[in-house]
XYZ file of C-alpha atoms in Angstrom:
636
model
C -60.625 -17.269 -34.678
C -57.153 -15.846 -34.933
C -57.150 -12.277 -34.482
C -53.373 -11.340 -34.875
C -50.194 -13.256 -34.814
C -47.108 -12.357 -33.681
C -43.863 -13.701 -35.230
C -40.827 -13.810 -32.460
C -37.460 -13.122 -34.050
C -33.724 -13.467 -33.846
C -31.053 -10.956 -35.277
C -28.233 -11.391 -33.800
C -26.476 -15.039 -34.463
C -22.594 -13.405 -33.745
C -20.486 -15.699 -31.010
C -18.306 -14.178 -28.436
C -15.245 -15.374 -28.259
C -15.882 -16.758 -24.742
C -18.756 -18.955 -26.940
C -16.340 -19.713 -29.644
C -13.929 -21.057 -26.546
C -16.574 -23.385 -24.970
C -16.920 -24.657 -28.310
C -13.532 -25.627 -28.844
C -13.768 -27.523 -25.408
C -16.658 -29.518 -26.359
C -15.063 -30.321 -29.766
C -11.821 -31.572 -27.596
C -13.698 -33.418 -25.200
C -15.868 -35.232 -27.528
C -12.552 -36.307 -29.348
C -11.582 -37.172 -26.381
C -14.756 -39.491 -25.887
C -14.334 -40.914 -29.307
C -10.262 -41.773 -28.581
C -9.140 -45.530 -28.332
C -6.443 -44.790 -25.595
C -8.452 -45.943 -21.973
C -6.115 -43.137 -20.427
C -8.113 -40.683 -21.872
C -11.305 -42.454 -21.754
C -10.852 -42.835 -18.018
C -9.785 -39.250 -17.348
C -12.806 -37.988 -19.376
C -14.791 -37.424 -16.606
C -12.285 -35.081 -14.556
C -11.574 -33.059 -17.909
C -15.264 -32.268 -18.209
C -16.072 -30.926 -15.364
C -12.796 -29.346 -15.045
C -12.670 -27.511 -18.529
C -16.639 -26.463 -18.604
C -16.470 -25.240 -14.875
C -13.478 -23.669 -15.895
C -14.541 -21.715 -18.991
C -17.523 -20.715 -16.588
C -20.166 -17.819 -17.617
C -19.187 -18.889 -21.538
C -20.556 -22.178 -21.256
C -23.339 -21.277 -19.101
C -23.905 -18.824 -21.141
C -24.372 -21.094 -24.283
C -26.727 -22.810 -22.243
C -28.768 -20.630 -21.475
C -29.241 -19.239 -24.924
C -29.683 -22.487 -26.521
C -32.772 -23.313 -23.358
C -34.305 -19.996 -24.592
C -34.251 -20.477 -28.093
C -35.899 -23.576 -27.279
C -38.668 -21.352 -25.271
C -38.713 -19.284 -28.055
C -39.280 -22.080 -31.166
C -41.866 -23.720 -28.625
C -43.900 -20.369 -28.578
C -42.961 -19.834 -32.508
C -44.853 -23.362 -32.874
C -47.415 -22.854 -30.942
C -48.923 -19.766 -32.873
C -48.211 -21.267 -35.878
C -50.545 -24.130 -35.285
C -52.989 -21.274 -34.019
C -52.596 -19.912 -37.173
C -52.683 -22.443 -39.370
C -55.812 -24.571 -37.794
C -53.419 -27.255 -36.520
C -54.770 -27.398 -33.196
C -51.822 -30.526 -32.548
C -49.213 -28.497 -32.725
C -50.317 -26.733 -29.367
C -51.216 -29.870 -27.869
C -48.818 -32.330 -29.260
C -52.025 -35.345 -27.989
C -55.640 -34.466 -29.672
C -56.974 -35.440 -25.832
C -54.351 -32.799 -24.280
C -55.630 -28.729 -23.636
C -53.344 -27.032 -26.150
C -51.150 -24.077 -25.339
C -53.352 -20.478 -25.169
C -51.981 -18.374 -28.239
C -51.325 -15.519 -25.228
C -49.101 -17.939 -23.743
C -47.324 -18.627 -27.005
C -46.537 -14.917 -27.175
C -45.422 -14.898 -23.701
C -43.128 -17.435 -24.616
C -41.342 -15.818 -27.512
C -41.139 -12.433 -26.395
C -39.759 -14.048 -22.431
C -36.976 -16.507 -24.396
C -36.157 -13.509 -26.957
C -35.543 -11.502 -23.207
C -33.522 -14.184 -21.818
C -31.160 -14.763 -24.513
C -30.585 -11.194 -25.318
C -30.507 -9.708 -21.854
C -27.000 -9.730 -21.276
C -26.279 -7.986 -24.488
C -25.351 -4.321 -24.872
C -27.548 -1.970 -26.570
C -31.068 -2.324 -28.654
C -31.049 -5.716 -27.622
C -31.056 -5.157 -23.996
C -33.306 -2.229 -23.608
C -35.989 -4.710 -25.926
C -35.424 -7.214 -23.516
C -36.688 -5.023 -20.590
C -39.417 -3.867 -22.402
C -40.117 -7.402 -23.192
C -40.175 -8.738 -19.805
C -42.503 -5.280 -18.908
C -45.111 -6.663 -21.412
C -45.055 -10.189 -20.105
C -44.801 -9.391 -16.285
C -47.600 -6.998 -16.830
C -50.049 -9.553 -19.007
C -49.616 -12.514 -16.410
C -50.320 -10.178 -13.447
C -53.675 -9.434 -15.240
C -54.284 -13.077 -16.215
C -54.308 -12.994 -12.182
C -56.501 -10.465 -11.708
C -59.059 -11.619 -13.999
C -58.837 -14.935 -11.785
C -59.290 -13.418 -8.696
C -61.845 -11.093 -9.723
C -64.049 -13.409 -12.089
C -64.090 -10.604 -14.840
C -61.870 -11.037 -18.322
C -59.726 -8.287 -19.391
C -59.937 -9.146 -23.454
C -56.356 -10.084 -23.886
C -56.971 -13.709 -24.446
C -60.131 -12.547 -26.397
C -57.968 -10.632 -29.260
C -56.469 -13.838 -30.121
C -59.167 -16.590 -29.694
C -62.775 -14.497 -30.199
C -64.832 -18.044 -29.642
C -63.257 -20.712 -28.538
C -64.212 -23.936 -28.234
C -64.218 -26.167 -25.244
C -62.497 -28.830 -23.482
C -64.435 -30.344 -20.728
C -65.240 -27.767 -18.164
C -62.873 -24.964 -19.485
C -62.368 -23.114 -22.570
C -59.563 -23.645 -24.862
C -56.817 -20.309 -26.028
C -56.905 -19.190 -22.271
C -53.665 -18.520 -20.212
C -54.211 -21.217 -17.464
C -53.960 -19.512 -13.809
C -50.708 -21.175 -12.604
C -49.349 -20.061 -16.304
C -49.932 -16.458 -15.116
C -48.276 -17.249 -11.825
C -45.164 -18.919 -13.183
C -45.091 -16.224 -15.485
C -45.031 -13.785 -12.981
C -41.999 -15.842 -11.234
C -40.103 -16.083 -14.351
C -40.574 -12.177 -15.276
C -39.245 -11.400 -11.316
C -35.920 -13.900 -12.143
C -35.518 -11.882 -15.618
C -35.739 -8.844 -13.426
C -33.227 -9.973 -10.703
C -30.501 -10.724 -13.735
C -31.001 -6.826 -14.818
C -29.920 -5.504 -11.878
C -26.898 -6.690 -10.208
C -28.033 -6.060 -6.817
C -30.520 -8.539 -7.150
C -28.567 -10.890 -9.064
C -28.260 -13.768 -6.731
C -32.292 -14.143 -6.157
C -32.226 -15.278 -10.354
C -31.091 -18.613 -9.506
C -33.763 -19.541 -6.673
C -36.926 -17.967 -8.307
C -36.035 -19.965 -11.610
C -35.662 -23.163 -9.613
C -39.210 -22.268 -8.243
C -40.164 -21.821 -12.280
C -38.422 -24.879 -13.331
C -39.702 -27.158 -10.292
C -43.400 -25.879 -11.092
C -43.146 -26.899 -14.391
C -41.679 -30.337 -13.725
C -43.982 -31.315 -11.385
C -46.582 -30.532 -14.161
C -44.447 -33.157 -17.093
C -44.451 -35.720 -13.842
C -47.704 -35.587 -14.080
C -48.475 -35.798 -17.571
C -45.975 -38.953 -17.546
C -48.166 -40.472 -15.030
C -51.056 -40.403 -17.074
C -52.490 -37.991 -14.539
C -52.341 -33.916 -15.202
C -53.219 -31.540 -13.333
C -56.618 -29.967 -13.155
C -57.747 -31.620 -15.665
C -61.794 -32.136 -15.351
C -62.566 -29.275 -13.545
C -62.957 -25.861 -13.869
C -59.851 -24.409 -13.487
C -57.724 -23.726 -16.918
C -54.936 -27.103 -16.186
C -51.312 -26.142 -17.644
C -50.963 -27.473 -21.090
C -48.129 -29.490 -22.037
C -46.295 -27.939 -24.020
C -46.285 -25.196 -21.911
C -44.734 -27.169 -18.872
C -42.115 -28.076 -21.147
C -41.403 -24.619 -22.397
C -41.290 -23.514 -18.571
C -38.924 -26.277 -17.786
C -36.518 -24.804 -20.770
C -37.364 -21.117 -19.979
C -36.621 -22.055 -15.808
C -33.415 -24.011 -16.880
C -32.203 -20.814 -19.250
C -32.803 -18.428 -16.587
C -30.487 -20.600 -14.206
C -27.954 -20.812 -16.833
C -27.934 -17.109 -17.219
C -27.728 -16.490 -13.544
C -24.532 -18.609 -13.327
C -22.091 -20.528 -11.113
C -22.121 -18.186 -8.627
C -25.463 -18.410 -7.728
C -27.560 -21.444 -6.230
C -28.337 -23.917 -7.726
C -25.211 -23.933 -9.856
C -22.735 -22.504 -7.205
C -22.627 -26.041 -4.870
C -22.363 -28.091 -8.311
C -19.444 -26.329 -9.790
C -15.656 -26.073 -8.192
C -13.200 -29.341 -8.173
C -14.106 -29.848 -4.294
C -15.258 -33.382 -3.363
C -18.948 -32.227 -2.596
C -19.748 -30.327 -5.950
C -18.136 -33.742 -7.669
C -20.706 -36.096 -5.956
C -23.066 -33.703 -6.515
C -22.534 -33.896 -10.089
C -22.349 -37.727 -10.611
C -24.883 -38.647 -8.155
C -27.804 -35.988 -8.377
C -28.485 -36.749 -12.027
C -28.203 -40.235 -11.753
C -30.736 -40.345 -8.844
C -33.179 -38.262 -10.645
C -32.859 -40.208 -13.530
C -33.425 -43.644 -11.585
C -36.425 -42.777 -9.741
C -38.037 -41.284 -12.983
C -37.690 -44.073 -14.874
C -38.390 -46.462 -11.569
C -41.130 -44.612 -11.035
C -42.591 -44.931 -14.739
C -42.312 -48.370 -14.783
C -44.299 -49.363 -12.195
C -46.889 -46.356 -13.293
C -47.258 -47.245 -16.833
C -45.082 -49.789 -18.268
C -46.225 -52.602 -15.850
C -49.326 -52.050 -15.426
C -51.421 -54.480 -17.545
C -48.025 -56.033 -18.706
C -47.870 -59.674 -18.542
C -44.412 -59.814 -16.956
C -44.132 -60.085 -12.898
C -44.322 -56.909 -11.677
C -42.123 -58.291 -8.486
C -39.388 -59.939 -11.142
C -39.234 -56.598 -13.114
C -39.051 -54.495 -9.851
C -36.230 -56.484 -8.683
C -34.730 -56.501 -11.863
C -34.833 -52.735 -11.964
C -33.712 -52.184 -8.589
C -30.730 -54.365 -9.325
C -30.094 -52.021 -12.316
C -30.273 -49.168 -9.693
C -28.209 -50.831 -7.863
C -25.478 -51.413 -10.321
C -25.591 -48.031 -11.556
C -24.936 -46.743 -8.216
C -22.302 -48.872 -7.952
C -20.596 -48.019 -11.376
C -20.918 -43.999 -10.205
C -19.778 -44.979 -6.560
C -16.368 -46.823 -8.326
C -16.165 -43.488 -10.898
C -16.484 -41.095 -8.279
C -14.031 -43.337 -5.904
C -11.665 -43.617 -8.435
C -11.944 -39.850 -9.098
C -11.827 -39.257 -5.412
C -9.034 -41.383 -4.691
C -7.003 -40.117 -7.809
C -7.190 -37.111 -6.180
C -5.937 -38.386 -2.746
C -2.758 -39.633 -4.486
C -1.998 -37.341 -6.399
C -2.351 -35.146 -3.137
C -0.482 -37.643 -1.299
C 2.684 -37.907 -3.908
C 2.471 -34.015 -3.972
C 2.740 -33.363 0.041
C 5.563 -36.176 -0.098
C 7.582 -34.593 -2.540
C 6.982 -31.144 -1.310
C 7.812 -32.704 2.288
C 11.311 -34.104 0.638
C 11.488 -30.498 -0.960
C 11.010 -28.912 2.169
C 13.472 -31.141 3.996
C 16.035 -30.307 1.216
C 15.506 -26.665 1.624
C 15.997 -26.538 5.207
C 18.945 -28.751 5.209
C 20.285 -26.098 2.114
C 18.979 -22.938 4.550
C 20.778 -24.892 7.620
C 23.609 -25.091 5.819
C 23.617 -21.312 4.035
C 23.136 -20.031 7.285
C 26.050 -21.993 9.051
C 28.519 -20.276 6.240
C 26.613 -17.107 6.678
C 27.081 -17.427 10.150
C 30.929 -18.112 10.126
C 31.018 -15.015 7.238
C 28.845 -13.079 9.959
C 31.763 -14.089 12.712
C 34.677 -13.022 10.405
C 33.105 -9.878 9.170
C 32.365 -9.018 13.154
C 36.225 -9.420 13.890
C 36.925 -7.556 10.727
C 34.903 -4.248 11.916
C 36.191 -5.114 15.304
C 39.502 -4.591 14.360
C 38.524 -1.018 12.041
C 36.933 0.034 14.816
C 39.765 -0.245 17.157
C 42.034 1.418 14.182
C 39.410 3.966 13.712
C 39.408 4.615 17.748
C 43.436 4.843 17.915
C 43.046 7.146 14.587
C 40.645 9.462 16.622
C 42.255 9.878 19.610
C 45.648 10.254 17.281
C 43.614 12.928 15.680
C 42.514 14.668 18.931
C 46.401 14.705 19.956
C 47.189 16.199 16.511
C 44.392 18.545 16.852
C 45.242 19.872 20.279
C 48.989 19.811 19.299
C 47.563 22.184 16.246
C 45.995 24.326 18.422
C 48.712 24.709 20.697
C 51.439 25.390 17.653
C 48.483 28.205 16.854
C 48.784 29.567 20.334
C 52.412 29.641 20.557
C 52.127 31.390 16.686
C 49.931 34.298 18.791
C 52.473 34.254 21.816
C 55.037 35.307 19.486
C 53.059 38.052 18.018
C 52.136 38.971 21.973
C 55.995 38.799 22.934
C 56.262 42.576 21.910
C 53.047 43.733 23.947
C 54.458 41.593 26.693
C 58.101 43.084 26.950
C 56.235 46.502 27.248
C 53.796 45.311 30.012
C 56.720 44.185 31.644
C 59.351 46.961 31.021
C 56.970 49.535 32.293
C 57.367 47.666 36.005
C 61.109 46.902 35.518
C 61.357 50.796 35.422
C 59.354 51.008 38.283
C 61.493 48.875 40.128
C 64.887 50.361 38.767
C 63.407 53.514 39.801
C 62.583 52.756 43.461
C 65.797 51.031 43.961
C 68.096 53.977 42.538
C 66.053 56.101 45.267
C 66.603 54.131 47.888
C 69.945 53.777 47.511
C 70.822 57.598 46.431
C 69.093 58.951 49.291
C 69.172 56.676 52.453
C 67.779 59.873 54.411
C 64.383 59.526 53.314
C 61.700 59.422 56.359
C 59.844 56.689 56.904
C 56.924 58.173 54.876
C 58.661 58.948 51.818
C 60.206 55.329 52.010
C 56.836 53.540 52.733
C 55.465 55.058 49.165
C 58.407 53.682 47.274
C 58.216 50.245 48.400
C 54.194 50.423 47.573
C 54.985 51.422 43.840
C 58.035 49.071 43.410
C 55.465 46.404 45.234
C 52.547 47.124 42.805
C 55.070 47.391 40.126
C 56.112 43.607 40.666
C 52.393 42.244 41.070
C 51.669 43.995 37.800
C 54.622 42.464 36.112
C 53.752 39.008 37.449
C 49.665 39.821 36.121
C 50.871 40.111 32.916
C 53.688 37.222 32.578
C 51.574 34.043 34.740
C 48.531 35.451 32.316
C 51.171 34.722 29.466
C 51.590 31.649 30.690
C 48.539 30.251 31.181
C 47.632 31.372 27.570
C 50.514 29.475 26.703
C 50.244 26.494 28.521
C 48.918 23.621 27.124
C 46.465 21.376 28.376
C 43.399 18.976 27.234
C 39.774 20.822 26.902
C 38.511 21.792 30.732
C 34.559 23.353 30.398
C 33.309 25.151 33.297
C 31.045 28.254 33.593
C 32.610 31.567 32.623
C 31.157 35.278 32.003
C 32.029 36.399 28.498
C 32.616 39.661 29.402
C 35.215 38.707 31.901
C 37.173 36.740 29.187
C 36.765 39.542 26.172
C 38.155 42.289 29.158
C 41.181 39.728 29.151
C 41.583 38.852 25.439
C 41.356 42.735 24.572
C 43.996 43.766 27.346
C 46.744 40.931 26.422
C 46.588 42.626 22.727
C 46.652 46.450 24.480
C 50.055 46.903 23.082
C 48.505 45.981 19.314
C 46.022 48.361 19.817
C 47.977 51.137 21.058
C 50.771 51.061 17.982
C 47.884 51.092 15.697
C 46.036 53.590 16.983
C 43.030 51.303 17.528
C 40.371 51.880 19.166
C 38.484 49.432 20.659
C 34.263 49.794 21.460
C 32.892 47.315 24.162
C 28.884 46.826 24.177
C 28.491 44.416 26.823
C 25.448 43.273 27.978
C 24.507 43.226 31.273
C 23.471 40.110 33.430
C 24.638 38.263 30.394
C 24.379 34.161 31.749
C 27.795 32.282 32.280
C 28.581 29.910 29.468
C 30.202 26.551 29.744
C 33.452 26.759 28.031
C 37.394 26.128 28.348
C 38.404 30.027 28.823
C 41.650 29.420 27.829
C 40.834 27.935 24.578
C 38.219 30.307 23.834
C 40.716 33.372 24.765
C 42.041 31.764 21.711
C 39.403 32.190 19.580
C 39.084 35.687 20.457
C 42.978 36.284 20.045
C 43.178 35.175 16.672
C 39.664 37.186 15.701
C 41.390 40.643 16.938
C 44.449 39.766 15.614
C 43.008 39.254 12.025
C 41.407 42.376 12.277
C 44.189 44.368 13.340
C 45.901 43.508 10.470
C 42.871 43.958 8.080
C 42.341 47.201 9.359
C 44.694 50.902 8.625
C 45.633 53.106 11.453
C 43.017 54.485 13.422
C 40.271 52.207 12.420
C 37.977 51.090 14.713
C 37.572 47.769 16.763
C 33.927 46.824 18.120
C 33.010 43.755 20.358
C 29.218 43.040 20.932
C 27.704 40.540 23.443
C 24.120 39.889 23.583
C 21.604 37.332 24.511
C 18.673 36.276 21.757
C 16.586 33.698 20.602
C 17.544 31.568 16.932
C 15.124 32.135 14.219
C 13.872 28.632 12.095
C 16.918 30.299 9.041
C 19.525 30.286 11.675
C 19.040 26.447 12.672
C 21.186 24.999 9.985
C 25.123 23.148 9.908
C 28.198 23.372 7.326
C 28.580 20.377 5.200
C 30.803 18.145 6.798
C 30.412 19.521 10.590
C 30.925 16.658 12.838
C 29.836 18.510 16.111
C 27.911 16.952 18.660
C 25.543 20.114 19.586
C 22.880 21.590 17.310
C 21.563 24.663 17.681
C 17.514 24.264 17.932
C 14.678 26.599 16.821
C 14.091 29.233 19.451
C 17.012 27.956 21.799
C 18.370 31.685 23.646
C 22.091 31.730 22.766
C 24.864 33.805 23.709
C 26.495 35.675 20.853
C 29.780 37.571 20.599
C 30.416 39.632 17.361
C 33.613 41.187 16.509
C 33.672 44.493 13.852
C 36.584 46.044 12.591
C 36.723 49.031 9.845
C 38.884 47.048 7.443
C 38.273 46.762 3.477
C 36.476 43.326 4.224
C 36.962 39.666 2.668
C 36.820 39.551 -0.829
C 33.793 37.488 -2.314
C 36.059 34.728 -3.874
C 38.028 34.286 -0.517
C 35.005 34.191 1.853
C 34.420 30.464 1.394
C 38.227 29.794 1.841
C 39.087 31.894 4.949
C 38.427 28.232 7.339
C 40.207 26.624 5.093
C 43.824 25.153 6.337
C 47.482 26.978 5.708
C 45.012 29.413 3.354
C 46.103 33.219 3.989
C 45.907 36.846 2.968
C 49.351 38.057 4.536
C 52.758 38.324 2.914
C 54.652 35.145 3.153
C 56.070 34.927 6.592
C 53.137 37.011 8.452
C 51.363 34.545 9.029
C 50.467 30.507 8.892
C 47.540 30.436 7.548
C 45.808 28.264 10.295
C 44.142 31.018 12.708
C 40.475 30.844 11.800
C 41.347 27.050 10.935
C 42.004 26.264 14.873
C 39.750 28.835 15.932
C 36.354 27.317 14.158
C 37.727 24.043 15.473
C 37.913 25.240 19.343
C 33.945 26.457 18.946
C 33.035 23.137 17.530
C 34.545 21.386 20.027
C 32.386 23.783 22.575
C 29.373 22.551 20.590
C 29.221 26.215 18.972
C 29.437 28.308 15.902
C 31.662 30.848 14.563
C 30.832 32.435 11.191
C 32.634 35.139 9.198
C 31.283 37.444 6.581
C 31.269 41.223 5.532
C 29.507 43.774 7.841
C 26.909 45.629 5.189
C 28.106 48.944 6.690
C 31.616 47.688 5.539
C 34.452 46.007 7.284
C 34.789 42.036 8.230
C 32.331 40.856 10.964
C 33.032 38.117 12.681
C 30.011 36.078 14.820
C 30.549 33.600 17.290
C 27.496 31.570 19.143
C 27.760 29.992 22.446
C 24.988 27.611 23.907
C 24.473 29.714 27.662
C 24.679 27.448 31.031
């Protein structure tokens, strides 16, 4: 007796478009078949494998569902015989054990589970829950075979069944439960990606279980039949072959078995041509000697050799397929490497040639920026001349403004002189005394005359940039007493803060007399009558703001972070630089005197002698008012 029945379903019939596309390939391919031109006849073989391996999870994906609808409609069958009283639909032979109704359910709910597992949503979560129910009635199906006492599951479908030999019909067979339980643990491994790559060799196990069980209903012999143990029916070997062969599809060609049968390489080709074809010949070898022979009246030598002979020329049909495949392949290759090998050769004889007239191009741009660079080296050293000829028309521009203060450095002497030598000869009766001081003043009067002009004339001689250690102080003491006469018809007065044991610096003192020159100039002339000159010297360390360069400063020396530094500052009292001249003052010929006061190319030259010292000079307004004037000098 039936107690309930269970009707598997299918809802959702909707093809991917990855389906839809494996579709379209098998439509080409069996137009292809069906064409009259032996081109395309011959390459079918190639474009098979080549197209389906290449549309990959889609078309194992259509297999798979169509192997577990097949599971499914088995199990679908199977209870409705149960159902319906006809026992033959279970068994498909009266003297075979027919399929338990448990296992029918099994069936349905585990192909239902296969086909929809991959499928987002209801459909997936059902599956799980699907594959629970089934893992979890197999595993007791064990346990009742272990432990000798029955659970009732096969009960609520079959209350009192009948017999068949030894056993009792509507019972899950013990290697049912078992191969269940493998089939639930490949479902399992599919669900979680981890995992996924165990699918493919536990549904092998499921699939070579249940074809060992059709071999041996094809023999004439099943298993376990005539003793005590439940045997596996029939149709449910065949539904495990479908459900084993659904689960590999599902798992894919990345996983064994599928992975070494799949790709375009020489192995997974033979693979594909000879595996089935083996398979296929010892079956049916096999069944003819088993059944067909036996009791036939034919020779069972003759009709061995005759099917070994048709072995024989299969294998040698596949063998000339596959070679022709193969060897295809190796032409194709071959004409490819030669013609890439002639490519090649015309490349490099195209590169040998490009880089022969690169070379030559190479050669004549190399003269070419030879010869700039010799014109740019005559143009620099022209420009040094012209620079140093500019610095020296600068100088001679201060010695004339210095000729005045010179005349009265020297006039002062000349009176001296005049002085002694109008004694000397007015009174020739001075004692010896007398006469010994007068020839010490007109003597100190001449060295002080000859101070003052040779120091003119070293200012004013001109010669090419000579560095060598020199105190600042020293220098500024100089500077400040060649413009003594400025200072004194201006009323001027000049403040020194000096500091002591300043280091020696490396620079030309003449040219850097310069510098300071041209600063006290300027701010003599900035500054009214008893204004106020002040010159500071100190020795400190640059802050990270003070590390920075003009645009357009071609000086070799930077001034780095923390380097100690000498610096010279020069303060007048003046009314300052007004804020839309300050970023002209360096600029050349560019000047705040009346026209003929001045050239306009004092700060020019002077910024120009501290660069070439590998220094800085810098101009601004002093916030107490006035122009202040910084200069920075790397120390020795």
């Amino acid at each position: 007796m039936i107690g309930k029945s269970l009707s598997p379903g299918w809802s959702d019939t909707t093809t991917s478009a990855d389906d839809e596309g494996g579709v379209r390939i098998e439509q080409e391919l069996t137009a292809s078949i069906a064409s009259q031109d032996p081109k395309k006849r011959g390459r079918f073989d190639r474009r098979l494998f080549q197209r389906l391996f290449r549309s990959g999870a889609s078309f194992a994906e259509q297999i798979s569902v169509g192997c577990s609808l097949v599971t499914t409609l088995i199990g679908a069958v199977t209870l409705f015989g149960w159902l319906s009283g006809m026992e033959a639909l279970a068994s498909l032979r009266a003297h075979y054990i027919p399929m338990a109704p448990s296992t029918a359910l099994c069936f349905a709910l585990l192909g239902f589970a296969v086909a929809s597992h991959a499928r987002p949503g209801w459909s997936r979560r059902v599956a799980v829950l699907c594959a629970v129910f089934v893992g979890f009635v197999a595993t007791a199906k064990l346990l009742e075979f272990a432990s000798g006492h029955s659970l009732g599951f096969d009960e609520f479908f079959v209350a009192a069944p009948s017999s068949f030999g030894l056993v009792s019909k509507g019972r899950m067979a013990p290697m049912t439960a078992f191969i269940f339980v493998l089939a639930t643990f490949a479902l399992c491994c599919l669900l979680r990606a981890p995992l996924r790559r165990y699918a493919g060799n536990v549904a092998t196990l499921v699939t070579a279980l249940s074809f060992i069980v059709v071999l041996g209903y094809l023999h004439g012999t099943p298993f376990l039949y005539g003793g005590s143990i439940i045997p596996v029916a029939l149709p449910t070997a065949v539904a495990f072959f479908f459900l084993g062969s659904s689960l590999i599809a599902a798992a894919g060609i990345s996983c064994w078995p599928l992975r070494p049968l799949s790709g375009p390489s020489a192995g997974s080709l033979l693979l594909r041509w000879f595996l089935p074809v083996v398979i296929a010949g010892t079956l049916i070898t096999d069944y003819l000697e088993t059944k067909l022979l036996q009791g036939s009246p034919f020779n069972p030598a003759l009709v061995s050799a005759l099917a070994t002979l048709t072995f024989a020329l299969v294998i040698t049909a596949v063998i000339s397929q596959v070679a022709r495949i193969v060897g295809g392949r190796i032409d194709r290759a071959e004409r490819a490497r030669k013609a890439a090998q002639e490519a090649t050769k015309a490349l490099n004889a195209d590169l040998e040639r490009r880089i022969l007239e690169r070379t030559g191009e190479l050669n004549a741009r190399n003269h070419e920026m030879e010869n700039v660079l010799a014109d740019l080296t005559r143009s620099h050293e022209e420009l040094k001349g012209a620079q140093l000829q500019l610095i020296q028309a600068e100088k001679m521009q201060s010695v004339g403004s210095l000729a005045a203060g010179v005349a009265h450095e020297v006039k002062n002497p000349l009176a001296i002189l005049e002085m002694g030598l109008g004694c000397l000869m007015n009174r020739p009766d001075l004692d010896a005394e007398s006469l010994q001081i007068v020839h010490t003043e007109m003597k100190e009067a001449v060295s002080r005359a000859n101070t003052v002009i040779s120091g003119l004339l070293d200012y004013s001689s001109s010669k090419e940039l000579g560095i060598h250690p020199c105190p600042l102080d020293t220098l500024l003491d100089r500077a400040l007493h060649l413009m003594r006469h400025e200072f004194v018809n201006r009323k001027i007065t000049v403040v020194r803060h000096f500091a002591p044991d300043l280091p020696p610096c490396h620079i030309d003192a003449q040219k850097i007399e310069q510098v300071f020159i041209n600063l006290f100039t300027n701010a003599c002339h900035a500054m009214p009558k008893n204004g106020t000159l002040t010159v500071t010297t100190l020795a400190r360390s640059l802050t990270a703001d003070e590390v920075h360069w003009a645009a357009g400063d071609r000086s070799g020396s930077r001034f780095r972070q923390s380097e100690l530094v000498a610096e010279v500052t020069v303060r007048d009292t003046g009314t300052g630089i007004a804020g839309d001249q300050l970023d002209k003052v360096f600029d050349p010929f560019f000047t705040t005197k009346p026209t003929g006061q001045g050239t306009g190319l004092g700060l020019t030259v002077s910024r120009k002698i501290v660069d070439l010292h590998g220094g800085r000079l810098e101009l601004a307004n002093a916030p107490e008012g006035g122009a202040l004037a910084t200069v920075l000098f790397h120390l020795a």
